[in-house]
GROMACS .gro file of C-alpha atoms in nm:
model
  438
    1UNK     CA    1  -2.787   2.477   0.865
    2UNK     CA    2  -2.870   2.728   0.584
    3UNK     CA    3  -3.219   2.845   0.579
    4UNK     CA    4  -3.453   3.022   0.290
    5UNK     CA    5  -3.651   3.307   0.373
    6UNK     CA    6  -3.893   3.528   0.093
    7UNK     CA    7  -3.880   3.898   0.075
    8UNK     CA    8  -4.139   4.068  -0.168
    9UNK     CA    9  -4.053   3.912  -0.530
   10UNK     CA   10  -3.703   3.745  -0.388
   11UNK     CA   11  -3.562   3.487  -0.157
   12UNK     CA   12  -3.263   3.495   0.025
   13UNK     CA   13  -3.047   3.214   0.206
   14UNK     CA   14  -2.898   3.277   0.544
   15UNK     CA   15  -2.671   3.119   0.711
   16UNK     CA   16  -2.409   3.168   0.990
   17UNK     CA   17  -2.054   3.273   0.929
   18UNK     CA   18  -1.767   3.286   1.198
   19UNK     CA   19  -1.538   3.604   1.188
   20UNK     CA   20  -1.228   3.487   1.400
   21UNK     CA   21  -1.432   3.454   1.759
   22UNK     CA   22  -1.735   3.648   1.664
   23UNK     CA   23  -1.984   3.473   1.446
   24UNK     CA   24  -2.270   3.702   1.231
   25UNK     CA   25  -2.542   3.642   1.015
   26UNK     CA   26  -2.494   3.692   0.621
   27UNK     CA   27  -2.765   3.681   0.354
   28UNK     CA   28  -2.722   3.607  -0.039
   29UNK     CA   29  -2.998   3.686  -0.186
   30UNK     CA   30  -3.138   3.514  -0.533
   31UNK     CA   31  -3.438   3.627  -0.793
   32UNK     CA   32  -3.564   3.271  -0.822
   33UNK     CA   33  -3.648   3.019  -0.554
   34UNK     CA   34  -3.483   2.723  -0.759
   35UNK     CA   35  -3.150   2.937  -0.739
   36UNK     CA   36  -3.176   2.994  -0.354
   37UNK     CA   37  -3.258   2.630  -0.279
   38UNK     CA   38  -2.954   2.527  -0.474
   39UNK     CA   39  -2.727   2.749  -0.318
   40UNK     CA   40  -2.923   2.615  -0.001
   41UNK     CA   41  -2.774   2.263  -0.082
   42UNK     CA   42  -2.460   2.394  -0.169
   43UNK     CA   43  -2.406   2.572   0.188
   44UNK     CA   44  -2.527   2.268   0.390
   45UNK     CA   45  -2.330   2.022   0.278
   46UNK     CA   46  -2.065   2.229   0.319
   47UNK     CA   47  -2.181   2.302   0.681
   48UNK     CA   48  -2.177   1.915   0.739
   49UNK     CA   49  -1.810   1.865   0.598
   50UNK     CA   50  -1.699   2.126   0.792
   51UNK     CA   51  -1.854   1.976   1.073
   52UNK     CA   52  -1.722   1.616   0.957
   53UNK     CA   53  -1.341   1.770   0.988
   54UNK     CA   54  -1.406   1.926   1.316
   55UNK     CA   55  -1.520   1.559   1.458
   56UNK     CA   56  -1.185   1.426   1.338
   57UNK     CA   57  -0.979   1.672   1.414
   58UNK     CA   58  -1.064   1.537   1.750
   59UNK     CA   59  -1.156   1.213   1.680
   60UNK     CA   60  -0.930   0.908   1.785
   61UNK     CA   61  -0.721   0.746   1.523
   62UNK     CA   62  -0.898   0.430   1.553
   63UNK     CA   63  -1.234   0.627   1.447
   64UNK     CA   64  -1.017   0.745   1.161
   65UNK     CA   65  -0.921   0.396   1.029
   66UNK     CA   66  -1.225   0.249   1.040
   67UNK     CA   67  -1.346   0.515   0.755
   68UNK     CA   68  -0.989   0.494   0.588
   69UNK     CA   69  -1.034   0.084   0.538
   70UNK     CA   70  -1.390   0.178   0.452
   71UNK     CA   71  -1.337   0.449   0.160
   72UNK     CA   72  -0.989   0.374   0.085
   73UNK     CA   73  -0.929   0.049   0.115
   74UNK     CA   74  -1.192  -0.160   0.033
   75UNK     CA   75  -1.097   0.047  -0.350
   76UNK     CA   76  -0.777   0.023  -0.344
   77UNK     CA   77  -0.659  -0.331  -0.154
   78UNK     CA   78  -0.673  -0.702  -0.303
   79UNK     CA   79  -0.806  -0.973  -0.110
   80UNK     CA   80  -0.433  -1.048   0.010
   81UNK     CA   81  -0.328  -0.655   0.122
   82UNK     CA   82  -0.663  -0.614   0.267
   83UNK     CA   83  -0.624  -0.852   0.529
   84UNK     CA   84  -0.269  -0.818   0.624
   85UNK     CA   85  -0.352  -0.471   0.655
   86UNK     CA   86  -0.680  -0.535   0.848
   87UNK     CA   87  -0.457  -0.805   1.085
   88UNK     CA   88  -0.179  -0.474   1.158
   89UNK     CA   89  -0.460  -0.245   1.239
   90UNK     CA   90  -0.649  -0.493   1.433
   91UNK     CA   91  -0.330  -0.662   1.640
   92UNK     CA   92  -0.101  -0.381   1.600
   93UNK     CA   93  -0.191  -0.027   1.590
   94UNK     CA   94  -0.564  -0.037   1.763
   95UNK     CA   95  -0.407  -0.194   2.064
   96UNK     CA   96  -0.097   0.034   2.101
   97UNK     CA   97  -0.211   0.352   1.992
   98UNK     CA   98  -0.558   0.344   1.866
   99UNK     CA   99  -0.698   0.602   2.111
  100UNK     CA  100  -0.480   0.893   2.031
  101UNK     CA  101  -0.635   1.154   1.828
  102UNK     CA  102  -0.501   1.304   1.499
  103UNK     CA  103  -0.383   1.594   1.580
  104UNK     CA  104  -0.134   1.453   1.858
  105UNK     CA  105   0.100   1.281   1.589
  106UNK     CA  106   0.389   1.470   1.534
  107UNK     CA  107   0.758   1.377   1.421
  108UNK     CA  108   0.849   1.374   1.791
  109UNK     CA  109   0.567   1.163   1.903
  110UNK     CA  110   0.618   0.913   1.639
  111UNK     CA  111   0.978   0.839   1.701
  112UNK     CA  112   0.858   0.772   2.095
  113UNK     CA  113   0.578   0.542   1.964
  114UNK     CA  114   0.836   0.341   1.713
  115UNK     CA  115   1.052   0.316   2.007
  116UNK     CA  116   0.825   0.130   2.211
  117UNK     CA  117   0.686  -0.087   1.960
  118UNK     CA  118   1.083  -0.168   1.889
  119UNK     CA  119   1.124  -0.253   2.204
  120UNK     CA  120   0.852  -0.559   2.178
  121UNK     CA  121   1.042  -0.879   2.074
  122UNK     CA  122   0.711  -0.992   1.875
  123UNK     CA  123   0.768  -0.677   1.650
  124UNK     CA  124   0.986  -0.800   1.375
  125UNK     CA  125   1.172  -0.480   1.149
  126UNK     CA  126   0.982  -0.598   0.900
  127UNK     CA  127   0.600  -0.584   1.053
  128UNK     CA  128   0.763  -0.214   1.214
  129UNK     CA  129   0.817  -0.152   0.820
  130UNK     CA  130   0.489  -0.251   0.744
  131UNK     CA  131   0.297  -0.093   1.000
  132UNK     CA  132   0.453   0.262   0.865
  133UNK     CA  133   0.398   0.214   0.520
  134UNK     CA  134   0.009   0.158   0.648
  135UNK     CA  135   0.024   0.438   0.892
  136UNK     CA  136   0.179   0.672   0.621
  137UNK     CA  137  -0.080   0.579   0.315
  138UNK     CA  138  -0.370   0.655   0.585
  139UNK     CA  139  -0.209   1.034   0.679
  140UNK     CA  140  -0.167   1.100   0.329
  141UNK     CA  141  -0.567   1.031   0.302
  142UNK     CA  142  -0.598   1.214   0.634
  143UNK     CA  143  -0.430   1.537   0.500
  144UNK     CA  144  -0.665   1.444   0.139
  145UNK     CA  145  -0.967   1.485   0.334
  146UNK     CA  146  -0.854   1.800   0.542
  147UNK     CA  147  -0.856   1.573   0.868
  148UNK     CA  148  -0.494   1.703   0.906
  149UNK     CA  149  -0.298   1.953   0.763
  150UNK     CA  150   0.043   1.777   0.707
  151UNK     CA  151   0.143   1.418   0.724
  152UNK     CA  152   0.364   1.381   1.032
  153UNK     CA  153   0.470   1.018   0.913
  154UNK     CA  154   0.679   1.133   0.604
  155UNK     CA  155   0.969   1.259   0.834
  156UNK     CA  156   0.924   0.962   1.044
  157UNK     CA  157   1.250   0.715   1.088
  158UNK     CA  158   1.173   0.375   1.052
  159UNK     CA  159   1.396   0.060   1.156
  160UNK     CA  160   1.558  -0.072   0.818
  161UNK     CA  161   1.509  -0.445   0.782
  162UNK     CA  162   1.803  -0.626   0.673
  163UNK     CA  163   1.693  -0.962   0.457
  164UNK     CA  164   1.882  -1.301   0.514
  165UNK     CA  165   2.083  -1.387   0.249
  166UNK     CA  166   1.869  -1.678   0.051
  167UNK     CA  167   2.058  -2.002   0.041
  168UNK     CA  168   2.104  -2.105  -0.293
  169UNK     CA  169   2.226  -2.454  -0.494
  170UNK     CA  170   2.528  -2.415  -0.713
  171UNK     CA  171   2.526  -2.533  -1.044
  172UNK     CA  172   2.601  -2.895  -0.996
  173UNK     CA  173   2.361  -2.926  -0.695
  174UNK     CA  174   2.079  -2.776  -0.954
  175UNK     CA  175   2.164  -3.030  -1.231
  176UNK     CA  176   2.167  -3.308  -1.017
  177UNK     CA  177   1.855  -3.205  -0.881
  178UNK     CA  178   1.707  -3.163  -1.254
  179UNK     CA  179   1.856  -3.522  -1.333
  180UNK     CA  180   1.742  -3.726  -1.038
  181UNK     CA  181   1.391  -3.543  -0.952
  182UNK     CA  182   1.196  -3.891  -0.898
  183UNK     CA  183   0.858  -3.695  -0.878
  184UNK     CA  184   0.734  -3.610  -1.222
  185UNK     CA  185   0.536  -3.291  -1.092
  186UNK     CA  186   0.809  -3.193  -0.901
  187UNK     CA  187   0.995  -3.198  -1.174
  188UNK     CA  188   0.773  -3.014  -1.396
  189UNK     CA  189   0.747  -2.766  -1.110
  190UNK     CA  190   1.117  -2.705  -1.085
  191UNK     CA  191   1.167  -2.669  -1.410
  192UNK     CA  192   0.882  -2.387  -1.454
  193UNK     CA  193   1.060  -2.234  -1.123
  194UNK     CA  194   1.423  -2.231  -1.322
  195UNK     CA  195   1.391  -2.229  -1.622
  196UNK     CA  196   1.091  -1.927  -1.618
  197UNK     CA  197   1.197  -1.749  -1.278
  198UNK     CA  198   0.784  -1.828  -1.171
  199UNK     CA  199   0.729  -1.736  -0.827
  200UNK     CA  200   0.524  -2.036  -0.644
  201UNK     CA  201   0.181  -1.896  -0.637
  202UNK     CA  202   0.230  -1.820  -1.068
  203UNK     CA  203   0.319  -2.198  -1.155
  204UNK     CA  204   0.008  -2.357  -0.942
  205UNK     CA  205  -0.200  -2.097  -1.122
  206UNK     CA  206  -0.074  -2.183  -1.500
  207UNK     CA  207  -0.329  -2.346  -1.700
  208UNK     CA  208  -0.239  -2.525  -2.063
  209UNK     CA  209  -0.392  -2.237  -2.207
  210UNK     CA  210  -0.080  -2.019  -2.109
  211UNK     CA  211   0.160  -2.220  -2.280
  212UNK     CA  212   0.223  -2.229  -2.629
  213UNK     CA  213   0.406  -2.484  -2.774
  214UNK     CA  214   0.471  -2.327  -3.109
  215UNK     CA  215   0.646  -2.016  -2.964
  216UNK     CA  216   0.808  -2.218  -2.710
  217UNK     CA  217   0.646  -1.948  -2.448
  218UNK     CA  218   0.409  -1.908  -2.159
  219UNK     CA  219   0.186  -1.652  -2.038
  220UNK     CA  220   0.180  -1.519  -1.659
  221UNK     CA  221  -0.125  -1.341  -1.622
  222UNK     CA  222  -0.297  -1.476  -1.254
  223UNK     CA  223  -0.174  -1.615  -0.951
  224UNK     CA  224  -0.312  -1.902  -0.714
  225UNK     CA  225  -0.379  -1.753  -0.323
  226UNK     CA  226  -0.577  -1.867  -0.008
  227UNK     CA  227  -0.785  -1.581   0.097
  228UNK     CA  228  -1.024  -1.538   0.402
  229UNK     CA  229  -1.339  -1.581   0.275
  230UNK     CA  230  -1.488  -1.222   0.447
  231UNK     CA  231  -1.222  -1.024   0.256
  232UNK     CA  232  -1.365  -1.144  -0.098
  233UNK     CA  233  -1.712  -1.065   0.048
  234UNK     CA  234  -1.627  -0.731   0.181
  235UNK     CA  235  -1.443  -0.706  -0.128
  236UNK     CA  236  -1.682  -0.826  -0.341
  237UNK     CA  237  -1.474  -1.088  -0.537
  238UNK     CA  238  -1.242  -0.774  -0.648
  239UNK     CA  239  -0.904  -0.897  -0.888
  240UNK     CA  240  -1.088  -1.262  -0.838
  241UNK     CA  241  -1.064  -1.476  -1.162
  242UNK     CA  242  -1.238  -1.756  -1.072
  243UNK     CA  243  -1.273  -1.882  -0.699
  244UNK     CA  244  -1.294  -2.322  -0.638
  245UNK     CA  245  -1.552  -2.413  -0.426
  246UNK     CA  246  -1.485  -2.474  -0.077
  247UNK     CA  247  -1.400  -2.806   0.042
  248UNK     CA  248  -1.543  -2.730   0.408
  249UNK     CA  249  -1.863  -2.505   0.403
  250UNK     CA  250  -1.784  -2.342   0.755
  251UNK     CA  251  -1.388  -2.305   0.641
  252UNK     CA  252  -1.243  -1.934   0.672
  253UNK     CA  253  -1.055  -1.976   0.347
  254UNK     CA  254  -1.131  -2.006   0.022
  255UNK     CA  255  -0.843  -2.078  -0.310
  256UNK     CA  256  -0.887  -1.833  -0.574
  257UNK     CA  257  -0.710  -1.738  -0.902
  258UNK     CA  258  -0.678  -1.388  -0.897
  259UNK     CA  259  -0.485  -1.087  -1.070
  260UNK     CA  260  -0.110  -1.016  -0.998
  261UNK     CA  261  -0.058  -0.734  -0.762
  262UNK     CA  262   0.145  -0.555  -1.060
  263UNK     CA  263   0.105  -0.485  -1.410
  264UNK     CA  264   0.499  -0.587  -1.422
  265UNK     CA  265   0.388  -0.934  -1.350
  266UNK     CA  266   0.199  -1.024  -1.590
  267UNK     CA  267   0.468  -1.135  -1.893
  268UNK     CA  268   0.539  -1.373  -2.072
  269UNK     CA  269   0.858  -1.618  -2.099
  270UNK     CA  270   1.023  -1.800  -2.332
  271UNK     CA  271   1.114  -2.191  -2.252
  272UNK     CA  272   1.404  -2.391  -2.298
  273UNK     CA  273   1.325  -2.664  -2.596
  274UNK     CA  274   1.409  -2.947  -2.333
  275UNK     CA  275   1.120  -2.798  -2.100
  276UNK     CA  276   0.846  -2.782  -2.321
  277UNK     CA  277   0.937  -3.141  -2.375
  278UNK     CA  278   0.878  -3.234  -2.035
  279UNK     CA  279   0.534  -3.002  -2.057
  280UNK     CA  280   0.412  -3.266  -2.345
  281UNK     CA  281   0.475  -3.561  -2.143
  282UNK     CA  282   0.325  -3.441  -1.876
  283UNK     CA  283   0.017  -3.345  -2.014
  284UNK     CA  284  -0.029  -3.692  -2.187
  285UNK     CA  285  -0.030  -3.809  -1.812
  286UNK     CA  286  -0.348  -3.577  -1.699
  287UNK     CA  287  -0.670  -3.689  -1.710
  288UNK     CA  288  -0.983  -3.454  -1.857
  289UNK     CA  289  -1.132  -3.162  -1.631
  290UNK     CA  290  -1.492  -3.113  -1.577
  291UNK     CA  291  -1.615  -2.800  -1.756
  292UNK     CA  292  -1.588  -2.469  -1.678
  293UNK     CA  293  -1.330  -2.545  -1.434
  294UNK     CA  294  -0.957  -2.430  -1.453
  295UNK     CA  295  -0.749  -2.682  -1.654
  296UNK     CA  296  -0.445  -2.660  -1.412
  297UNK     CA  297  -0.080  -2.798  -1.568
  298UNK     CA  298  -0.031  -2.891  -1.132
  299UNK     CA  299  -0.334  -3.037  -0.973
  300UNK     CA  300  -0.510  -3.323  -0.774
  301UNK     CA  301  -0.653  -3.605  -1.000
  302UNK     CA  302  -1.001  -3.455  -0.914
  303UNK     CA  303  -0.875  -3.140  -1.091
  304UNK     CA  304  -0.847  -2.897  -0.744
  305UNK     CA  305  -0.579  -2.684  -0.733
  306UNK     CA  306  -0.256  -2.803  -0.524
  307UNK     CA  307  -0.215  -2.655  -0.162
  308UNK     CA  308   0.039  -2.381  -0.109
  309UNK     CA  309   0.243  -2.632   0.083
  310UNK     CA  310   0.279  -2.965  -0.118
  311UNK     CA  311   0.557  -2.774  -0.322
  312UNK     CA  312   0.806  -2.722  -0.067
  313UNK     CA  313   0.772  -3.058   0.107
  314UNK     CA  314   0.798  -3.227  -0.221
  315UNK     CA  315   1.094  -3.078  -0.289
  316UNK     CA  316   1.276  -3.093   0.104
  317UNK     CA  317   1.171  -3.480   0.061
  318UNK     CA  318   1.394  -3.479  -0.303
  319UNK     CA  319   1.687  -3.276  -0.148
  320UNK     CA  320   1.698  -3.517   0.164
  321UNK     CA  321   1.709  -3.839  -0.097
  322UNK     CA  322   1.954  -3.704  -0.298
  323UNK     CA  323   2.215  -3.541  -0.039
  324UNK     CA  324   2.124  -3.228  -0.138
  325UNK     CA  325   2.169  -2.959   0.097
  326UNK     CA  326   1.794  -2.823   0.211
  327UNK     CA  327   1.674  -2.588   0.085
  328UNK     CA  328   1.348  -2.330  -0.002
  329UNK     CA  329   1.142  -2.379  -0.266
  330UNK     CA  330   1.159  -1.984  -0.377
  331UNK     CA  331   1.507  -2.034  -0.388
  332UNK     CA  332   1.534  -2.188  -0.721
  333UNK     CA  333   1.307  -1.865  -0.822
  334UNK     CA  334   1.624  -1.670  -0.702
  335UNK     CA  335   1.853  -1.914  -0.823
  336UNK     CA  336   1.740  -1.863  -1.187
  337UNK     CA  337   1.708  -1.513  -1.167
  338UNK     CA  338   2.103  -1.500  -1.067
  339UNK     CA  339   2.232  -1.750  -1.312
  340UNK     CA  340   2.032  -1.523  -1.594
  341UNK     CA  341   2.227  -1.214  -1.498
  342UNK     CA  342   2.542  -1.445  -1.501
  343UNK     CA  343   2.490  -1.592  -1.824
  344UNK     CA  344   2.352  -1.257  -1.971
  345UNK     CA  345   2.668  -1.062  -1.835
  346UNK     CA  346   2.423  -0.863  -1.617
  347UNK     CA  347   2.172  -0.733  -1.844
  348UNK     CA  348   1.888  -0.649  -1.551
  349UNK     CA  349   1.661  -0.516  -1.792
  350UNK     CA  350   1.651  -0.814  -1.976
  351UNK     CA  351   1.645  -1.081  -1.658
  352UNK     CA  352   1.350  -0.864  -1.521
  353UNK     CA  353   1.130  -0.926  -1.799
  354UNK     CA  354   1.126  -1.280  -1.736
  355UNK     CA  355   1.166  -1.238  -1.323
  356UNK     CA  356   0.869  -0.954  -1.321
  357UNK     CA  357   0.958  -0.722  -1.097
  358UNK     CA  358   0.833  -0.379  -1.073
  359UNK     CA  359   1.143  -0.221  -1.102
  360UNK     CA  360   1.460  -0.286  -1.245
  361UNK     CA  361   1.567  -0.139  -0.880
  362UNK     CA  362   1.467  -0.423  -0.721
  363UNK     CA  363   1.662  -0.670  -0.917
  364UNK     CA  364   2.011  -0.463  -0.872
  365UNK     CA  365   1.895  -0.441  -0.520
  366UNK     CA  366   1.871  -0.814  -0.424
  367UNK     CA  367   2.096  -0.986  -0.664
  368UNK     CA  368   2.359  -0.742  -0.618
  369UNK     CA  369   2.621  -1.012  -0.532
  370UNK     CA  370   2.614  -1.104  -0.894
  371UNK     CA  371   2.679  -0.762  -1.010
  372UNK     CA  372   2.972  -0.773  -0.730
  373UNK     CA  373   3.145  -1.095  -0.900
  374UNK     CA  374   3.128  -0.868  -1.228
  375UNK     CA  375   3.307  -0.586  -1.095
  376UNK     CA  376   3.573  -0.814  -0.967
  377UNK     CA  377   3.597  -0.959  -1.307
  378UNK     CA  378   3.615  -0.589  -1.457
  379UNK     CA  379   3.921  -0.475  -1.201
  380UNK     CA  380   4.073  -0.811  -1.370
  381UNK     CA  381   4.023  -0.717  -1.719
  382UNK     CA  382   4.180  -0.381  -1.610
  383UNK     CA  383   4.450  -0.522  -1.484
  384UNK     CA  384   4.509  -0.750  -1.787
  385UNK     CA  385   4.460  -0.452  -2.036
  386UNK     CA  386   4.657  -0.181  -1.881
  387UNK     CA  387   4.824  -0.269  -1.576
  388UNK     CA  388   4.978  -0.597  -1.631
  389UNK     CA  389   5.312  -0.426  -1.783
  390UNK     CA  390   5.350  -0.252  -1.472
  391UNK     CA  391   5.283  -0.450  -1.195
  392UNK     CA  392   5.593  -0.570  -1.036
  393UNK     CA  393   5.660  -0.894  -0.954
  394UNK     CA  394   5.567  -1.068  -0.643
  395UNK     CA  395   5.860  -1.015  -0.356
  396UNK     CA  396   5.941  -1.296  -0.140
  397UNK     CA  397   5.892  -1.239   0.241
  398UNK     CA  398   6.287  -1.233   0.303
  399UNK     CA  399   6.513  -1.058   0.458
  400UNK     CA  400   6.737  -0.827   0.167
  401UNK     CA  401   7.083  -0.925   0.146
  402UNK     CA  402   7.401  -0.730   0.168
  403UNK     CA  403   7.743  -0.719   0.105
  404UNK     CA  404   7.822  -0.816   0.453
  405UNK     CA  405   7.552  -1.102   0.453
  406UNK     CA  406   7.585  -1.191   0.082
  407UNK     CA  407   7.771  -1.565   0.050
  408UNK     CA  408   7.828  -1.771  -0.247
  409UNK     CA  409   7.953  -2.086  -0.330
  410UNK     CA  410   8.326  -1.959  -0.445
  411UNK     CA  411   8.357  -1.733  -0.138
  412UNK     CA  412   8.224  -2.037   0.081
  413UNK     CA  413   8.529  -2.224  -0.060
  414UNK     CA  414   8.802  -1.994  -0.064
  415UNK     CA  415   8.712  -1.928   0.304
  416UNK     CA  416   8.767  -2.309   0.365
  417UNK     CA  417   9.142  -2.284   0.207
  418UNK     CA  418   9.194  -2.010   0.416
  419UNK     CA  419   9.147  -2.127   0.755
  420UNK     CA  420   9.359  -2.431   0.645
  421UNK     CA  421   9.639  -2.231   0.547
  422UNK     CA  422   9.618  -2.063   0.858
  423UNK     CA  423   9.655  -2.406   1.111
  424UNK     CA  424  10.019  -2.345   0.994
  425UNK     CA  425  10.196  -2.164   1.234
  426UNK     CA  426  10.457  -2.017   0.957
  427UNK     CA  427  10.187  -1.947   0.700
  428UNK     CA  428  10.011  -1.741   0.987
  429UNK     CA  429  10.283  -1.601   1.073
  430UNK     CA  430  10.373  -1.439   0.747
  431UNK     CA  431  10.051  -1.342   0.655
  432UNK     CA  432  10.057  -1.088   0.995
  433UNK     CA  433  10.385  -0.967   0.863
  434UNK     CA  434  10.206  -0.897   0.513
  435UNK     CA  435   9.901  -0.729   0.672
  436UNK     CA  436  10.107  -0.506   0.891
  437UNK     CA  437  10.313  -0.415   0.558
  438UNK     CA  438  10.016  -0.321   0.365
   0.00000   0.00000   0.00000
């Protein structure tokens, strides 16, 4: 630490300075004691951030995250991110390679490390995926605050994760479904899922106040989650709307409306006429909310909030009834999303201001079988417009015939006479007689 010392009218500040291996003494002296115990300041907290960097330069990387989920993330994370991130740390990285210090990661290293954890079966592509992305955002923080001087994890390979295809209901399928739906708030669910592209956690968060029935439109701005209930403390209620009491005092979980994750998801979408329809009726069926409470278009009659997983098994129980095949309830998300793109001759820009995404990327990128059935169509229209002229005909999978192997009816005929004529000894006879002439 820097210290002050007086000499005659001035004061200096001395401190200790390191010269490759050799470390000296240096003085900066100042005219006014206010100046010297400023630059006093100045120098130690310097001092202690060098000393800070030192410490992690050596210090283990589990040391390291706790200060990264400390400074970072508690900033940065919703309630959601923060603890699926705090549950990869925690079960994930801690356990497999929390006591490795920073400066052992390398490119090298890193591959080694992936290759184990690949080697787990309870290490799905997609947590692998996940725990880089975490691993990489805490490096980049790490080389921020001088901890390191490079990221190793941006050269890093991970495993790519290959998504299932989503099963989907053709058109028939989805209008029987829409026809027959027995349940009205099923009903009024699937048709916010189709007709809107909502994801789940958007339609059990709309209130009546997001719909208007004069522009035929409604608003997306919030989205209905279970959270743990220490990640809105720690937290402190950060992106939380408006949190409904807990049903159990000593439950882990709490049901909040909170902010979407992206600014891309909060829009707003137009309605078929037929669907605001069923929106009236359904209302008419609802009875009052208390005040000050959230007055939810999909709730209990008490006015809570439906569970995250009354959805989906109302729907699977509608399916099963009518014959349907089975399927998720996201899928009718997906299934809107790819009949917009069909009926809008694949205008992405336009599908993804209803659908929400962040970028227009992501849409190409997971409905790209629609945009495959349009290039088929286009090598059609090709074909129809320039190459149709051209194309020969379709050849029959025959052998070619030849003059040898060509027979016709005449010839077939005439080679019946002649064999008769030739039963006659005479007429043979004098036919050798002409054939040796000729």
């Amino acid at each position: 630490m820097a210290s002050i010392v007086q000499r005659n009218k001035s004061f200096s500040v001395v401190y200790t300075i390191y010269d490759g291996e050799k470390k000296r003494q240096k003085w900066e002296t100042y005219h006014s004691y206010e100046a010297t115990l400023k630059r006093k300041e100045q120098l130690d907290l310097i001092q202690l951030h060098e000393k800070e960097r030192a410490q992690y330069r050596e210090g283990t990387l589990a040391q390291f995250l706790e200060e990264y989920v400390e400074l970072y993330g508690r900033v940065h994370w919703a309630c959601s991110t923060y603890t699926s991130n705090e549950g990869l740390i925690r079960n994930y990285i801690i356990p497999f390679m929390g006591s490795m210090r920073l400066t052992e990661f390398t490119p090298k290293v890193i591959a080694a490390l992936y290759g184990k954890l690949r080697s787990d079966p309870k290490i799905s592509p997609s947590v692998m995926t996940n725990i880089h992305k975490l691993l990489h955002s805490a490096f980049e923080q790490a080389v921020l605050w001088e901890y390191v001087p490079r990221n190793p994890f941006r050269k890093a390979n991970v495993p790519k994760s290959f998504p299932s295809e989503i099963p989907m209901l053709t058109v028939d399928e989805i209008k029987t479904l829409i026809q027959n739906c027995e349940n009205q708030m099923l009903s009024v669910a699937i048709h916010l899922a189709f007709a809107s592209s909502l994801r789940k956690g958007e339609i059990l968060a709309l209130t009546w106040d997001d719909i208007d029935f004069q522009k035929g439109s409604v608003s997306v701005s919030k989205t209905l989650k279970r959270v743990r209930r220490d990640a809105v403390d720690v937290l402190n209620g950060k992106d939380i709307l408006y949190q409904f009491p807990a049903v159990f005092d000593e439950g882990r979980t709490v049901t909040v409306l909170k902010r979407p994750k992206t600014k891309s998801s909060i829009r707003t979408v137009y309605l078929p006429e037929y669907v605001l329809y069923v929106l009236r009726e359904w209302k008419q069926t609802l009875k009052l909310v208390k005040r000050n409470q959230p007055d939810l278009i999909l709730r209990y009659s008490n006015g809570r909030p439906l569970s995250e997983e009354i959805l989906p098994r109302l729907l699977e129980k509608q399916l099963l009834q009518l014959g349907l095949p089975v399927v998720s309830f996201h899928s009718l998300r997906h299934s809107s999303i790819s009949y917009k793109l069909v009926l809008t001759g694949g205008n992405i820009k336009a599908v993804q201001g209803d659908s929400g995404h962040a970028q227009v990327k992501m849409v190409a990128d997971v409905y790209s079988h629609i945009i495959d059935e349009d290039r088929c169509i286009n090598a059609q229209r090709l074909e129809e417009a320039f190459y149709s002229s051209k194309t020969p005909d379709p050849v029959e999978d025959t052998e070619p015939e030849t003059a040898d192997t060509a027979v016709t009816e005449s010839d077939e005929s005439d080679a019946v006479k002649i064999l008769e004529l030739l039963k006659n000894p005479e007429t043979a006879a004098l036919l050798k007689q002409l054939a040796k002439a000729l």
